[in-house]
Short mmCIF file of C-alpha atoms in Angstrom, two decimals:
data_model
loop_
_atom_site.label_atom_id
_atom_site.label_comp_id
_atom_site.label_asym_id
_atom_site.label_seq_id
_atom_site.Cartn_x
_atom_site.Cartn_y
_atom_site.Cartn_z
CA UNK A 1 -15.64 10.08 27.42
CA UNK A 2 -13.04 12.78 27.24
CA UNK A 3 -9.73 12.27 26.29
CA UNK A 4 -7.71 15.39 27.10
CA UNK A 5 -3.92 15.41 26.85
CA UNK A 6 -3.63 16.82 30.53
CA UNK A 7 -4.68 13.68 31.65
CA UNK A 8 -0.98 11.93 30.22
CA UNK A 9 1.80 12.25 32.28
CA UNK A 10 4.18 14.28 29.44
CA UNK A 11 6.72 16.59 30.22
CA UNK A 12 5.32 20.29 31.44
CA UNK A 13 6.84 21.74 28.78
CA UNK A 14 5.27 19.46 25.97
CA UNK A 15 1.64 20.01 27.94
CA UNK A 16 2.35 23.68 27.76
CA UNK A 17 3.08 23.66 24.23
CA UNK A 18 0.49 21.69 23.21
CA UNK A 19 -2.46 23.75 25.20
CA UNK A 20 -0.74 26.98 23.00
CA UNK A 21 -1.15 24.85 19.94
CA UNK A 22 -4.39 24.75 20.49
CA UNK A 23 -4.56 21.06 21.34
CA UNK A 24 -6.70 20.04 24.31
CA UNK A 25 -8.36 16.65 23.17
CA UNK A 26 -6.41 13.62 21.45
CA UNK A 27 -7.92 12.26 18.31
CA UNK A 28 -9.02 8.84 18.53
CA UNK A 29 -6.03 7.35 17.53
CA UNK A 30 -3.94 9.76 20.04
CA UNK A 31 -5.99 8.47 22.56
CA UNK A 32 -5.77 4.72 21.90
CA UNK A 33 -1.85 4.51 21.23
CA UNK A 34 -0.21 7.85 23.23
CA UNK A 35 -0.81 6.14 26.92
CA UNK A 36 0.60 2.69 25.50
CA UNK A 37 3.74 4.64 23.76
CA UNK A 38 4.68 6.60 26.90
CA UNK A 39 4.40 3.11 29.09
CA UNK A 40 7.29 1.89 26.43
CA UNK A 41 4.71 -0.36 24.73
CA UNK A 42 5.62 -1.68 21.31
CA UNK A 43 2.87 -0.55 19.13
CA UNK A 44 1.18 -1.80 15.67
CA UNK A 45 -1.46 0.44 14.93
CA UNK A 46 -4.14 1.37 12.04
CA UNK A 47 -4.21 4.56 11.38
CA UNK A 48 -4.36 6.92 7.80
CA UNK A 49 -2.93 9.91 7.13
CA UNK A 50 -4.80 12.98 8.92
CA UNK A 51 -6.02 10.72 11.82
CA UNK A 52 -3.21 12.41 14.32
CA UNK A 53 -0.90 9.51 14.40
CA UNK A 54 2.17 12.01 13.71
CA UNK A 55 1.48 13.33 17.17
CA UNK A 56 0.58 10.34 18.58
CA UNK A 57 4.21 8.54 17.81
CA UNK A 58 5.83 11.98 18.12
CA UNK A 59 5.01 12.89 21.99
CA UNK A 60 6.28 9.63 22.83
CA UNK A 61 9.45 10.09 21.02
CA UNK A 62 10.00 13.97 22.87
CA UNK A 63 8.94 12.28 26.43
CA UNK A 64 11.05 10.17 26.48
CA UNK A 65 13.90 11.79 24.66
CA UNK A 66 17.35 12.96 26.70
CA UNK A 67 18.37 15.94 25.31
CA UNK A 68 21.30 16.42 27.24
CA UNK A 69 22.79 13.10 25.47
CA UNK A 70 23.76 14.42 21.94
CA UNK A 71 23.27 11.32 20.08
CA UNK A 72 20.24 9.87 17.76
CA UNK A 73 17.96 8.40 19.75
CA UNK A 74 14.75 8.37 17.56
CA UNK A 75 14.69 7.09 14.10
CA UNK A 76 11.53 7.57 12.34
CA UNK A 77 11.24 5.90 7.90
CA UNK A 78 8.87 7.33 5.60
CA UNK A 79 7.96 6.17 2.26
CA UNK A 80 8.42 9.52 0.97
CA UNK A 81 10.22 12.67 1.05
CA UNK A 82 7.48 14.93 1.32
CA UNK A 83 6.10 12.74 4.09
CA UNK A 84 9.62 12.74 5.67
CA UNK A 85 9.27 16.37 5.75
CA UNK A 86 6.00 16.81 6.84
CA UNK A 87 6.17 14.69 9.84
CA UNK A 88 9.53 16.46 10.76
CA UNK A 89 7.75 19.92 10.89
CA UNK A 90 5.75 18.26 13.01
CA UNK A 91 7.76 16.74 15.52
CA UNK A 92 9.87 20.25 15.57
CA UNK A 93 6.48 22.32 16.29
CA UNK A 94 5.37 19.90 19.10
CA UNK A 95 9.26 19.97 20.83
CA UNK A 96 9.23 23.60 20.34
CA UNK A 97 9.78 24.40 23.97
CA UNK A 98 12.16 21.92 24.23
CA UNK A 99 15.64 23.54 24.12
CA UNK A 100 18.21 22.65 22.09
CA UNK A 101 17.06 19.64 20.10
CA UNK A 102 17.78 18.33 16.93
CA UNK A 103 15.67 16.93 14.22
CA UNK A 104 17.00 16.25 11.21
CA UNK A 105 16.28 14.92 7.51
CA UNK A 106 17.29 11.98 5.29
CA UNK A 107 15.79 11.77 2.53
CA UNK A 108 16.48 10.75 -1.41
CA UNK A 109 16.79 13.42 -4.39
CA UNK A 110 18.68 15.93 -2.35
CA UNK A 111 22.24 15.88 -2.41
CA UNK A 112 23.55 13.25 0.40
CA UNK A 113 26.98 16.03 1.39
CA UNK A 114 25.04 18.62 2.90
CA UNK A 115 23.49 15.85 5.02
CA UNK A 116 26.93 13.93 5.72
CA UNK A 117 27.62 17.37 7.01
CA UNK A 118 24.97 17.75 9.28
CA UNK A 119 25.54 14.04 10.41
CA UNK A 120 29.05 15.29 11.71
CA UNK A 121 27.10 18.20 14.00
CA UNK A 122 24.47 15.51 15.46
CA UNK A 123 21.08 14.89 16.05
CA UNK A 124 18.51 13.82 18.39
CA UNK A 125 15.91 12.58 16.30
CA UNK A 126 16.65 11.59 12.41
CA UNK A 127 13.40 11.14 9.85
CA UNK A 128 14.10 9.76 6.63
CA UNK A 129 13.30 7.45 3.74
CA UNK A 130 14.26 3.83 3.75
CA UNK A 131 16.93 4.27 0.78
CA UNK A 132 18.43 7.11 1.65
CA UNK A 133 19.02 5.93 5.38
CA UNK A 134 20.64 3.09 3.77
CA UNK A 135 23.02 5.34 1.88
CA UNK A 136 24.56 6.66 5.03
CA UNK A 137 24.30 3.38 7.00
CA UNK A 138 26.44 1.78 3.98
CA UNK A 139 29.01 4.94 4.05
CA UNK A 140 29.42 5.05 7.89
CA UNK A 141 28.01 8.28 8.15
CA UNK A 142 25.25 7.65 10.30
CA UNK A 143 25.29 5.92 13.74
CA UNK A 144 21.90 3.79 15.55
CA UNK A 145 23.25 2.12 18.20
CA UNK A 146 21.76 4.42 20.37
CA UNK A 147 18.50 4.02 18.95
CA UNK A 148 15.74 3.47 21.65
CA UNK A 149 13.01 4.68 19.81
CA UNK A 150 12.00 3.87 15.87
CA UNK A 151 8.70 4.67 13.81
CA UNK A 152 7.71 3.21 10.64
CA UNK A 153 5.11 5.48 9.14
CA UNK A 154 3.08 3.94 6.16
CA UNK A 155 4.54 1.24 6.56
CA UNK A 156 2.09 -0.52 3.89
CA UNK A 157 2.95 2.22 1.72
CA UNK A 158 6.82 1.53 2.22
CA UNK A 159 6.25 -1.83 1.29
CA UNK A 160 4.45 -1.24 -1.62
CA UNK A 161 7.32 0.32 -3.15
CA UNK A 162 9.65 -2.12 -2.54
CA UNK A 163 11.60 -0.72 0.70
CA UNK A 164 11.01 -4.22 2.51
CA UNK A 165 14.61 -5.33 1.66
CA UNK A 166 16.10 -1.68 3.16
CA UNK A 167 13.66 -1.81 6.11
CA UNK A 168 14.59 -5.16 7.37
CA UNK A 169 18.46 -3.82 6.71
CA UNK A 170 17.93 -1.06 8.94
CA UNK A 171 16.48 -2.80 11.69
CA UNK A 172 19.18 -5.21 12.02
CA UNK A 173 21.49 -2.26 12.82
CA UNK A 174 19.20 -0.85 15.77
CA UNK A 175 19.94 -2.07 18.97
CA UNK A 176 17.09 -5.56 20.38
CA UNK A 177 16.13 -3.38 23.35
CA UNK A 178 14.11 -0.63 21.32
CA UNK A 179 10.64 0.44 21.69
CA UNK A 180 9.00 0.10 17.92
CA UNK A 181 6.20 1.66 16.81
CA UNK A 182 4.55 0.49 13.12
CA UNK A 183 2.09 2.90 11.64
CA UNK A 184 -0.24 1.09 8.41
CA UNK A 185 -3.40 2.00 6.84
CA UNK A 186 -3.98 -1.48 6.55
CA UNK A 187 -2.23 -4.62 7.45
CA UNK A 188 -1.39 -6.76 4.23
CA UNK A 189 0.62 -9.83 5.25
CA UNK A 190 4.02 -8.20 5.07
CA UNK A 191 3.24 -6.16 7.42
CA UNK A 192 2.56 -8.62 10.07
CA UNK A 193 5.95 -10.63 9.17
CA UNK A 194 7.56 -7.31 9.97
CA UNK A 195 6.34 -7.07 13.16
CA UNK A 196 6.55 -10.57 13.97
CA UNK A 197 10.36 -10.03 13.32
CA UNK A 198 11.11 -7.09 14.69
CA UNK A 199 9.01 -6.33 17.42
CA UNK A 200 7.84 -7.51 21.04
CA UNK A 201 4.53 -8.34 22.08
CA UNK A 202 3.43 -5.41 20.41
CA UNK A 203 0.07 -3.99 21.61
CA UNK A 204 -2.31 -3.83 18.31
CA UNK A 205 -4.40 -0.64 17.80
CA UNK A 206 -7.62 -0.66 15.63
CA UNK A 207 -9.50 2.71 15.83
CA UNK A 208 -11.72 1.42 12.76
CA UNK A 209 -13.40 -1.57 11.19
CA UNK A 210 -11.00 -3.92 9.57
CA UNK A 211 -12.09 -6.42 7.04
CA UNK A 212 -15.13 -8.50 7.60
CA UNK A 213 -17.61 -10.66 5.97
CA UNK A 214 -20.56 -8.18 6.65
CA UNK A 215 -18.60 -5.23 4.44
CA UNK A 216 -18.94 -7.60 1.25
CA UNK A 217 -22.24 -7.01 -0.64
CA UNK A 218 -23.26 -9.98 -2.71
CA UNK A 219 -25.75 -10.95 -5.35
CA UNK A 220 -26.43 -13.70 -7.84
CA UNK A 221 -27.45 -12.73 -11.51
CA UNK A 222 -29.48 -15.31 -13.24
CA UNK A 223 -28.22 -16.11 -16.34
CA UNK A 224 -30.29 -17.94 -19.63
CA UNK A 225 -28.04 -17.54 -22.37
CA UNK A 226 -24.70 -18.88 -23.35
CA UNK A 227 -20.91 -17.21 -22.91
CA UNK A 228 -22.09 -13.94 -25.03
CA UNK A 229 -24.97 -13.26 -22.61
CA UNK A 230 -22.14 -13.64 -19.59
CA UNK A 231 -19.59 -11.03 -21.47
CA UNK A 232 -22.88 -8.51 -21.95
CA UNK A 233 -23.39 -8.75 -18.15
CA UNK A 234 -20.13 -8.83 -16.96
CA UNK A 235 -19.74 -4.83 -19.21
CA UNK A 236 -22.63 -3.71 -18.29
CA UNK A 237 -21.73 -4.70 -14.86
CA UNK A 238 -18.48 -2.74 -14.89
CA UNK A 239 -20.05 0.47 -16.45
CA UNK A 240 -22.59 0.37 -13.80
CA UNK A 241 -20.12 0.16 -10.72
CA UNK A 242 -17.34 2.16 -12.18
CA UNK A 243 -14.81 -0.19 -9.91
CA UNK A 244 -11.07 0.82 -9.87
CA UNK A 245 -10.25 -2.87 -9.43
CA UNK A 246 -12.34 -6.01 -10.50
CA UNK A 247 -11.36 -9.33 -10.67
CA UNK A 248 -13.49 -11.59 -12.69
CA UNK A 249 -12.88 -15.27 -11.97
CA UNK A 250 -13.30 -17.95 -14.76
CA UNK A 251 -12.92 -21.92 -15.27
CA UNK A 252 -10.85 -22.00 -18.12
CA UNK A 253 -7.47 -20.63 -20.09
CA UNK A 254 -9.55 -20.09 -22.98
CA UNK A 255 -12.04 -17.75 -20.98
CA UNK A 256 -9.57 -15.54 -19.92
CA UNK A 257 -8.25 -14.20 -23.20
CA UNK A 258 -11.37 -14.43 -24.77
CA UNK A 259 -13.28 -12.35 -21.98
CA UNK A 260 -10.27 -9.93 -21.72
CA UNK A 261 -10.23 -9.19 -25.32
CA UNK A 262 -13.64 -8.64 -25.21
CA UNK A 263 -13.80 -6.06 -22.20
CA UNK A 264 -10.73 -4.32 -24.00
CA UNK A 265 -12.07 -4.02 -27.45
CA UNK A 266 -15.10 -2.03 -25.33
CA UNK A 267 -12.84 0.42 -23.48
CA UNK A 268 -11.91 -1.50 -20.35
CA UNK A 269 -8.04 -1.90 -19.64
CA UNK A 270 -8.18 -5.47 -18.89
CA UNK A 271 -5.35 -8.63 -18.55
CA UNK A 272 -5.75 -12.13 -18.22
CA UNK A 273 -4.10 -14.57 -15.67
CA UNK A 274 -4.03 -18.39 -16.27
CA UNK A 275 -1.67 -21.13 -15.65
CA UNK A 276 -0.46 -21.91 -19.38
CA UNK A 277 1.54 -18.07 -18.91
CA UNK A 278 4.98 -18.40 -19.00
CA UNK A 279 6.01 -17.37 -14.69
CA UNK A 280 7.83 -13.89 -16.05
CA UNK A 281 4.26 -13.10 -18.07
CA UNK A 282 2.11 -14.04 -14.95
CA UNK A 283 4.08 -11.78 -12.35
CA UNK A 284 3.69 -8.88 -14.78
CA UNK A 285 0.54 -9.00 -14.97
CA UNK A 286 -0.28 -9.72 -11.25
CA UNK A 287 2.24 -6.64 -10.61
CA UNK A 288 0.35 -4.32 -13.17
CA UNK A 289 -3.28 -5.09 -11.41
CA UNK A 290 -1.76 -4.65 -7.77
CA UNK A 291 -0.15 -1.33 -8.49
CA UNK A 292 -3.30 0.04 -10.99
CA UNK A 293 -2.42 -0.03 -13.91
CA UNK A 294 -5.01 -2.36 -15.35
CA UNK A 295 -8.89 -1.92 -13.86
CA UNK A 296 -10.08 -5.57 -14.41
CA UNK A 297 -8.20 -8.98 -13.68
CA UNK A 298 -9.25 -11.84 -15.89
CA UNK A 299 -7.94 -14.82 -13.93
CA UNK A 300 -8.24 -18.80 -13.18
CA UNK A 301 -8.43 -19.77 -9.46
CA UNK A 302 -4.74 -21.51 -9.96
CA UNK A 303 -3.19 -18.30 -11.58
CA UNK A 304 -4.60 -15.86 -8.67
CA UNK A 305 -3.37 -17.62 -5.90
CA UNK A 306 -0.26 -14.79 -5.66
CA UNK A 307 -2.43 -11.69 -6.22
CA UNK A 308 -2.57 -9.81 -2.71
CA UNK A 309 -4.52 -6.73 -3.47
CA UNK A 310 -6.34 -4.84 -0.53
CA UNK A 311 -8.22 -2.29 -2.64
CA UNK A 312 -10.33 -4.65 -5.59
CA UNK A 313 -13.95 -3.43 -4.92
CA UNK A 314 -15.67 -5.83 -7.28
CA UNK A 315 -15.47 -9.83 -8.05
CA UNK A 316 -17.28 -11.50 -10.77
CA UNK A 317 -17.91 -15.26 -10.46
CA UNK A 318 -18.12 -15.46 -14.07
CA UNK A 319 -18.14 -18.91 -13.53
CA UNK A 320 -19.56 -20.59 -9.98
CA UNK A 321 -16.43 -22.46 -8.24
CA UNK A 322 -16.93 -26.70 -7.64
CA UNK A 323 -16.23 -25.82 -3.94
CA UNK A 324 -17.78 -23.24 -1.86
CA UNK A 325 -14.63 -22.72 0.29
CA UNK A 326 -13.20 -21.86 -3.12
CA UNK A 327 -16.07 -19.18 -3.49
CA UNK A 328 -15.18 -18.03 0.04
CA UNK A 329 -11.32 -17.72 -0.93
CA UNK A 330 -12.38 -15.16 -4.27
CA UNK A 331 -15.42 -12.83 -2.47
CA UNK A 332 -12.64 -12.52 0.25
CA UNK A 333 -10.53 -10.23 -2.41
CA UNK A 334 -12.83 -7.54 -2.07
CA UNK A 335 -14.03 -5.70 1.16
CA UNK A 336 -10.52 -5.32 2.92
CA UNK A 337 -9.27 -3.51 4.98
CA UNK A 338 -12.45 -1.57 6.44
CA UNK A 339 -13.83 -1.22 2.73
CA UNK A 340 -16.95 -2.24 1.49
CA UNK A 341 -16.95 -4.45 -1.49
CA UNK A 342 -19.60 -6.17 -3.90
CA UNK A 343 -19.35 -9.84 -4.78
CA UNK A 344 -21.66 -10.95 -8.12
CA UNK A 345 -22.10 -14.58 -9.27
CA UNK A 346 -23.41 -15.45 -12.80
CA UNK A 347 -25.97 -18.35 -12.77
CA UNK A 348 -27.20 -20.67 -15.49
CA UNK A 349 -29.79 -23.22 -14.58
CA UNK A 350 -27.20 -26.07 -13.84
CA UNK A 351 -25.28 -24.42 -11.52
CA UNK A 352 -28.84 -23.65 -9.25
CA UNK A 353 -27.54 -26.55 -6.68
CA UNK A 354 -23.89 -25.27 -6.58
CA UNK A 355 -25.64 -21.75 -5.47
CA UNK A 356 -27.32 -23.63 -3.01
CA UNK A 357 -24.63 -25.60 -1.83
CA UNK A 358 -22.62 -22.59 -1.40
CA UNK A 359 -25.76 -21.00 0.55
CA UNK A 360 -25.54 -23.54 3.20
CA UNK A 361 -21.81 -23.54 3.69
CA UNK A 362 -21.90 -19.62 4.71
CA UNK A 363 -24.84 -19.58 6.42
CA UNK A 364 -26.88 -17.03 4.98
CA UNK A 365 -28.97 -16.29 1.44
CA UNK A 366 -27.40 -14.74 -1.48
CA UNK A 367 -29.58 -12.07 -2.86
CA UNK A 368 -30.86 -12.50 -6.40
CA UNK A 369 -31.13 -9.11 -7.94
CA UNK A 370 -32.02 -7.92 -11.44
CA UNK A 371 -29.19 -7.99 -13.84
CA UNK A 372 -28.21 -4.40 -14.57
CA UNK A 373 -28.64 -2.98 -18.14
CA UNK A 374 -26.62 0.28 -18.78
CA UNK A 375 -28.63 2.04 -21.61
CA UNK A 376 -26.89 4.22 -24.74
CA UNK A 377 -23.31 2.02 -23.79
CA UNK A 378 -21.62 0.73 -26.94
CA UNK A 379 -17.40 1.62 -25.58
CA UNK A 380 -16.19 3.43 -22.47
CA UNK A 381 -13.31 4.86 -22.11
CA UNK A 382 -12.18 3.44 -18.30
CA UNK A 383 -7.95 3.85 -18.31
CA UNK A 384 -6.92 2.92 -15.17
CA UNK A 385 -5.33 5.57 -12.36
CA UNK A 386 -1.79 4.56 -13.12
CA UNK A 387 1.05 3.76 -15.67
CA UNK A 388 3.47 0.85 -15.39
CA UNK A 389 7.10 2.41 -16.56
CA UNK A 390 9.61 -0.66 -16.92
CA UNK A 391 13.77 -0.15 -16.40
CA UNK A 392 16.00 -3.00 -17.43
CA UNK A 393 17.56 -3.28 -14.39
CA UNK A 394 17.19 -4.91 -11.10
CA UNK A 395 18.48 -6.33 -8.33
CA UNK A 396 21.49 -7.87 -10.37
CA UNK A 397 22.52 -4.49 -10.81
CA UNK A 398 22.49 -3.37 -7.30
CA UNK A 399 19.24 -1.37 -8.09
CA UNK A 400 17.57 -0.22 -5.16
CA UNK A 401 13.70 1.02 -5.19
CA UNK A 402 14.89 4.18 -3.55
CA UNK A 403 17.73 5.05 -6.17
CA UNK A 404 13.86 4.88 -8.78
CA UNK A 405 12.42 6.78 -6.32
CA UNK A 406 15.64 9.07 -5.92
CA UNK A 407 15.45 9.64 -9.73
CA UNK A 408 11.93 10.79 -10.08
CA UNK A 409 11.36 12.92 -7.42
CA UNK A 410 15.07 14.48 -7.44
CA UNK A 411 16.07 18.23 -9.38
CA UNK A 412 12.54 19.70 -9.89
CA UNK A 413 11.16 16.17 -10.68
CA UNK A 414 8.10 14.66 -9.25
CA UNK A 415 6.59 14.38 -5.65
CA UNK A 416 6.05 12.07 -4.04
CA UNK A 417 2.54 11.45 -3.93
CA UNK A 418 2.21 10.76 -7.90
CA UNK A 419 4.42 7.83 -7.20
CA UNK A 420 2.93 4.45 -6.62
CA UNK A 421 4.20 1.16 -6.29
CA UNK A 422 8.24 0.27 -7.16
CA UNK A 423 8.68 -3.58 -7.49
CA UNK A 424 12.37 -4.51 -8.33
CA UNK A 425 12.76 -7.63 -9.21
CA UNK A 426 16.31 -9.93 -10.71
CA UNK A 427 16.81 -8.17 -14.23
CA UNK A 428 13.75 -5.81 -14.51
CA UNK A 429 12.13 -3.20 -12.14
CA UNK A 430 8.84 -1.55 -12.96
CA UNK A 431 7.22 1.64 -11.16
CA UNK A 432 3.62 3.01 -11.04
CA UNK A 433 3.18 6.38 -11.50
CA UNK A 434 0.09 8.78 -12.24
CA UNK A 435 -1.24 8.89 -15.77
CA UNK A 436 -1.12 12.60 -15.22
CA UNK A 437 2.77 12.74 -15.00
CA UNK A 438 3.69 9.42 -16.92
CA UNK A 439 5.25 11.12 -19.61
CA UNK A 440 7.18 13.69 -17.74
CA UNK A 441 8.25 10.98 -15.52
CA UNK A 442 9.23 8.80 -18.63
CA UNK A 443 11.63 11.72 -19.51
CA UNK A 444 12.72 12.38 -15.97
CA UNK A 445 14.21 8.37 -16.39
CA UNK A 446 15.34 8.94 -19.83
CA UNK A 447 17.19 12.00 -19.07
CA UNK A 448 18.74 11.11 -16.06
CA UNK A 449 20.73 8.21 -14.83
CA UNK A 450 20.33 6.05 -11.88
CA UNK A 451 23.67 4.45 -10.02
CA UNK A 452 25.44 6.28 -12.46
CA UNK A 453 24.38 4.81 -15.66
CA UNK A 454 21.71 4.86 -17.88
CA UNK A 455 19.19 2.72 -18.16
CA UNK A 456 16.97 1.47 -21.10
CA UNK A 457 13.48 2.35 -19.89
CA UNK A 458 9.57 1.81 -21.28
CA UNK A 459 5.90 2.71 -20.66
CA UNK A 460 4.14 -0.60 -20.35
CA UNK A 461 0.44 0.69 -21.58
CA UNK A 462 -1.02 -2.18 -23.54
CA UNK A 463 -3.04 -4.87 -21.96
CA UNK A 464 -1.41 -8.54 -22.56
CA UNK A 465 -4.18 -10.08 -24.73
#
């Protein structure tokens, strides 16, 4: 079925624009969220970067935008600067036969006078980063109460780094009657609580599978031996599958150090999670695996009950669970979010029945396959995508994750993109960053200070066992 932008009913001048852009058919995103937008719809839709979703919230912003009325009607957050400012090229090529408008950018690691200046002049439309917005909303300098339109773009990606706090501030100073728009690669649960908050029967948008039972892969392993024969497996399981992410459940305390140091002393970057950890220990640990700084997760069933990860592509059932809603609970870590995942149980004799048991509860067979057996592998060398830097500060100190954010990526520092997760938390705040530019960004913290001080900082690159 065609879906050509002639067919919406936007402005002659934006349908004239977009046929000399070159633009005749909306992507499949475009085409499932652009006539809900332009109705007024409130909008929570799936959608990754390069799918078209920039237009897709973008149109509806210029459509319904009153140019006349020199005020900032549109607000759209960011996680990034370099998002910020790619999505505002955007918005000013599609509105570029609409005179006299106004986009402009707010965003951390430039400095905020220029843009107080440029606040004073006005603005139709205002992109920016969720710290930096703050900034002005905190100094007066910037005005939403005539917001009618607002965009969160990656919003998953926002609250991975720790904007939830600034996002939920910013809200509260648009006005109720608003349409809202929530972009998200995939919908972790703070995502919904967001939109359950802040907007109104909002119209939900899927343009590709989300997470189902049918993308998880799993097998059974039969297993002879003893503990030793289950530690062989699990590495040879690892090298074989190359995951980013595994979690490997166990039954006991003891197992999990004793497995992780194990898997470590062969190359893997592994921590354990079990219930004897003191709290402070177990959040570390849980916030090291969810931002990637560690490949595998050692853990209990009682110490994983906080680990929200979308992107773990391979559990071990080092040891089968008691309860087969239990074995549900830990396959259901992997295969999120439209991804496939695999899902491998180890199996001595005795647990045979518990295999079967958890057969019948899910209503299909398990596939036993041949345990693999990686030859000419004595130690890999598997160091995970990302490196935990710690600050000793936090929230205590008025620490924001955008002031971090600010600090790395301001004064020739470094984008965006080699920035992961920011957690900051009472006393401490940790960020991930690329392995690539951990060192660089190490100094960039060291050199610099943040709120006007400086602050102790550390890379955290040794697993906890």
């Amino acid at each position: 079925m065609s879906h050509e932008f002639k067919q919406l009913a936007l402005r002659p001048e934006l349908l004239d624009n977009l046929n000399s852009l070159g633009y005749q058919e909306m992507t499949d995103i475009q085409a499932a969220c652009l006539p809900l937008a332009l109705e007024g719809k409130d909008l929570i839709a799936q959608a990754k970067t390069g799918s078209g979703k920039t237009a897709a919230f973008a149109l509806a912003l210029l459509q319904r935008l009153n140019v006349e009325r020199f005020r900032i009607q549109s607000l759209v957050l960011c996680p990034t600067r370099e998002l910020a400012d790619q999505v505002a090229k955007e918005i000013r090529r599609l509105a570029r036969r609409v005179h006299n408008i106004k986009v402009l950018t707010l965003c951390g690691g430039m400095p905020i006078g220029p843009q107080i200046g440029s606040l004073e002049h006005g603005a139709h439309i205002v992109v920016g980063t969720p710290g930096r917005i703050q900034d002005h909303l905190r100094k007066g300098t910037l005005e939403l109460g005539n917001i009618h339109s607002l965009v969160l773009d990656e919003a998953d990606r926002m609250l991975d780094m720790g904007f939830a706090d600034a996002i939920s501030a910013i809200l509260a100073e648009c006005p109720g009657e608003r349409q809202t728009q929530l972009y998200s690669a995939t919908y972790p649960e703070g995502i919904e609580a967001i939109s359950r908050q802040y907007q109104r029967d909002p119209q939900r948008i899927t343009v590709s599978r989300t997470h189902s039972e049918s993308n998880i892969a799993q097998q059974a392993y039969a297993v002879e031996g003893g503990e030793q024969e289950k530690i062989e497996l699990s590495h040879h399981l690892l090298a074989k599958q190359q995951p980013s992410s595994c979690v490997i459940f166990c039954a006991t305390k003891k197992q999990t150090v004793d497995i992780a140091q194990s898997l470590n002393e062969q190359g893997w970057y592994c921590l354990a999670l079990h219930g004897d950890m003191e709290q402070r220990e177990r959040d570390l640990s849980l916030l090291r695996f969810a931002n990637g700084s560690a490949t595998v997760l050692v853990a209990t069933d009682v110490a994983a009950r906080g680990l929200d990860v979308d992107t773990v592509e391979l559990v071990i059932n080092y040891d089968l669970p008691r309860d087969a809603e239990v074995y549900v609970h830990r396959i259901g870590r992997t295969g999120r979010a439209g991804r496939s995942g695999l899902a491998v149980s180890l199996v001595n004799d005795r647990q045979r029945r518990a295999m079967g048991d958890i057969e019948a509860y899910i209503g299909q067979d398990i596939e036993w396959a041949e345990p693999p057996r990686v030859e000419g592998m004595a130690w890999v060398d598997q160091r995970p995508e990302m490196i935990t830097i710690g600050l000793d500060a936090g929230k205590k100190n008025k620490l924001r994750p955008g002031d971090i954010l600010g600090a790395l990526t301001g004064e020739a520092g470094i984008e965006g993109k080699y920035v992961g997760k920011i957690n900051v938390l009472l006393f401490q705040s940790y960020v991930a960053v690329k392995r690539a530019v951990a060192n660089k960004a190490l100094k960039q913290l060291q050199a610099g200070k943040i709120k006007g001080r400086k602050i102790k900082v550390r890379k955290i690159s040794r697993p906890n066992v």
